[in-house]
Amino acid sequence: RIYLLDWKTDLLGSYEQAALKSAVGSSGYDVQAAIYGEAVKRWTAQAADGHVFGGARYLFVRGMDPQRPGQGMLLLEPET
């Protein structure tokens, strides 16, 4: 599987999942992921069954904390 990995330095009030989803939507990062995802799908169309795109992973680096695994990270699944 191929994943899009993008890190962001947005300063948010919270880095919980709901806040990340809101930031991704309001900043258009979900549209960005869809465009990049379509590019990956087209690029890999010749490979296997063409379903190698695993989605987008966003790392909000200001919210990442080794004491709280997963905080500041969001996975967007590919649309089918």
mmCIF file of C-alpha atoms in Angstrom:
data_model
loop_
_atom_site.group_PDB
_atom_site.id
_atom_site.type_symbol
_atom_site.label_atom_id
_atom_site.label_comp_id
_atom_site.label_asym_id
_atom_site.label_seq_id
_atom_site.Cartn_x
_atom_site.Cartn_y
_atom_site.Cartn_z
ATOM 1 C CA ARG A 1 0.000 0.000 0.000
ATOM 2 C CA ILE A 2 1.091 3.540 -0.728
ATOM 3 C CA TYR A 3 0.225 6.346 1.694
ATOM 4 C CA LEU A 4 0.423 10.089 1.352
ATOM 5 C CA LEU A 5 2.253 11.543 4.354
ATOM 6 C CA ASP A 6 1.969 15.268 4.972
ATOM 7 C CA TRP A 7 3.090 17.164 8.032
ATOM 8 C CA LYS A 8 1.487 20.398 9.104
ATOM 9 C CA THR A 9 2.608 23.093 11.517
ATOM 10 C CA ASP A 10 -0.850 24.543 12.150
ATOM 11 C CA LEU A 11 -1.243 26.021 15.612
ATOM 12 C CA LEU A 12 -4.507 24.559 16.922
ATOM 13 C CA GLY A 13 -6.221 24.882 20.281
ATOM 14 C CA SER A 14 -6.452 21.085 20.497
ATOM 15 C CA TYR A 15 -4.878 18.185 18.657
ATOM 16 C CA GLU A 16 -7.575 15.637 19.427
ATOM 17 C CA GLN A 17 -9.139 13.760 16.487
ATOM 18 C CA ALA A 18 -12.212 16.023 16.204
ATOM 19 C CA ALA A 19 -10.027 19.153 16.073
ATOM 20 C CA LEU A 20 -7.743 17.584 13.466
ATOM 21 C CA LYS A 21 -10.703 16.583 11.289
ATOM 22 C CA SER A 22 -12.061 20.116 11.547
ATOM 23 C CA ALA A 23 -8.697 21.666 10.638
ATOM 24 C CA VAL A 24 -8.255 19.294 7.699
ATOM 25 C CA GLY A 25 -11.712 20.185 6.373
ATOM 26 C CA SER A 26 -11.522 23.927 6.911
ATOM 27 C CA SER A 27 -8.036 24.211 5.389
ATOM 28 C CA GLY A 28 -8.839 22.146 2.316
ATOM 29 C CA TYR A 29 -6.321 19.458 3.227
ATOM 30 C CA ASP A 30 -8.971 16.823 2.462
ATOM 31 C CA VAL A 31 -9.229 18.170 -1.100
ATOM 32 C CA GLN A 32 -5.436 18.130 -1.336
ATOM 33 C CA ALA A 33 -5.412 14.480 -0.223
ATOM 34 C CA ALA A 34 -8.077 13.587 -2.791
ATOM 35 C CA ILE A 35 -6.053 15.188 -5.595
ATOM 36 C CA TYR A 36 -2.835 13.469 -4.529
ATOM 37 C CA GLY A 37 -4.734 10.215 -4.047
ATOM 38 C CA GLU A 38 -6.105 10.365 -7.578
ATOM 39 C CA ALA A 39 -2.579 10.978 -8.885
ATOM 40 C CA VAL A 40 -1.297 7.909 -7.002
ATOM 41 C CA LYS A 41 -4.209 5.792 -8.303
ATOM 42 C CA ARG A 42 -3.467 6.784 -11.883
ATOM 43 C CA TRP A 43 0.255 6.258 -11.440
ATOM 44 C CA THR A 44 -0.269 2.759 -10.027
ATOM 45 C CA ALA A 45 -3.085 1.728 -12.382
ATOM 46 C CA GLN A 46 -0.797 -0.803 -14.051
ATOM 47 C CA ALA A 47 0.198 -2.393 -10.732
ATOM 48 C CA ALA A 48 -1.706 -5.418 -9.438
ATOM 49 C CA ASP A 49 -5.384 -4.508 -9.194
ATOM 50 C CA GLY A 50 -4.839 -0.745 -8.987
ATOM 51 C CA HIS A 51 -5.995 -0.576 -5.339
ATOM 52 C CA VAL A 52 -2.698 0.257 -3.709
ATOM 53 C CA PHE A 53 -3.498 3.740 -2.332
ATOM 54 C CA GLY A 54 -3.970 3.389 1.406
ATOM 55 C CA GLY A 55 -4.995 6.965 2.210
ATOM 56 C CA ALA A 56 -3.430 10.098 3.632
ATOM 57 C CA ARG A 57 -1.740 10.494 6.976
ATOM 58 C CA TYR A 58 -1.460 13.971 8.442
ATOM 59 C CA LEU A 59 1.050 14.709 11.169
ATOM 60 C CA PHE A 60 0.362 17.952 13.036
ATOM 61 C CA VAL A 61 3.852 18.287 14.463
ATOM 62 C CA ARG A 62 2.976 20.932 17.060
ATOM 63 C CA GLY A 63 0.475 18.528 18.616
ATOM 64 C CA MET A 64 2.562 15.362 18.600
ATOM 65 C CA ASP A 65 3.583 14.149 22.043
ATOM 66 C CA PRO A 66 5.533 10.961 22.784
ATOM 67 C CA GLN A 67 3.604 10.693 26.041
ATOM 68 C CA ARG A 68 0.303 10.580 24.099
ATOM 69 C CA PRO A 69 0.724 8.214 21.130
ATOM 70 C CA GLY A 70 -1.528 9.133 18.240
ATOM 71 C CA GLN A 71 -2.174 12.719 19.319
ATOM 72 C CA GLY A 72 -1.697 15.101 16.448
ATOM 73 C CA MET A 73 -2.031 12.321 13.855
ATOM 74 C CA LEU A 74 -4.962 11.760 11.517
ATOM 75 C CA LEU A 75 -5.585 9.062 8.892
ATOM 76 C CA LEU A 76 -7.900 9.818 5.982
ATOM 77 C CA GLU A 77 -9.116 6.658 4.270
ATOM 78 C CA PRO A 78 -9.345 6.744 0.476
ATOM 79 C CA GLU A 79 -12.769 7.237 -1.028
ATOM 80 C CA THR A 80 -13.964 4.262 -3.014
#
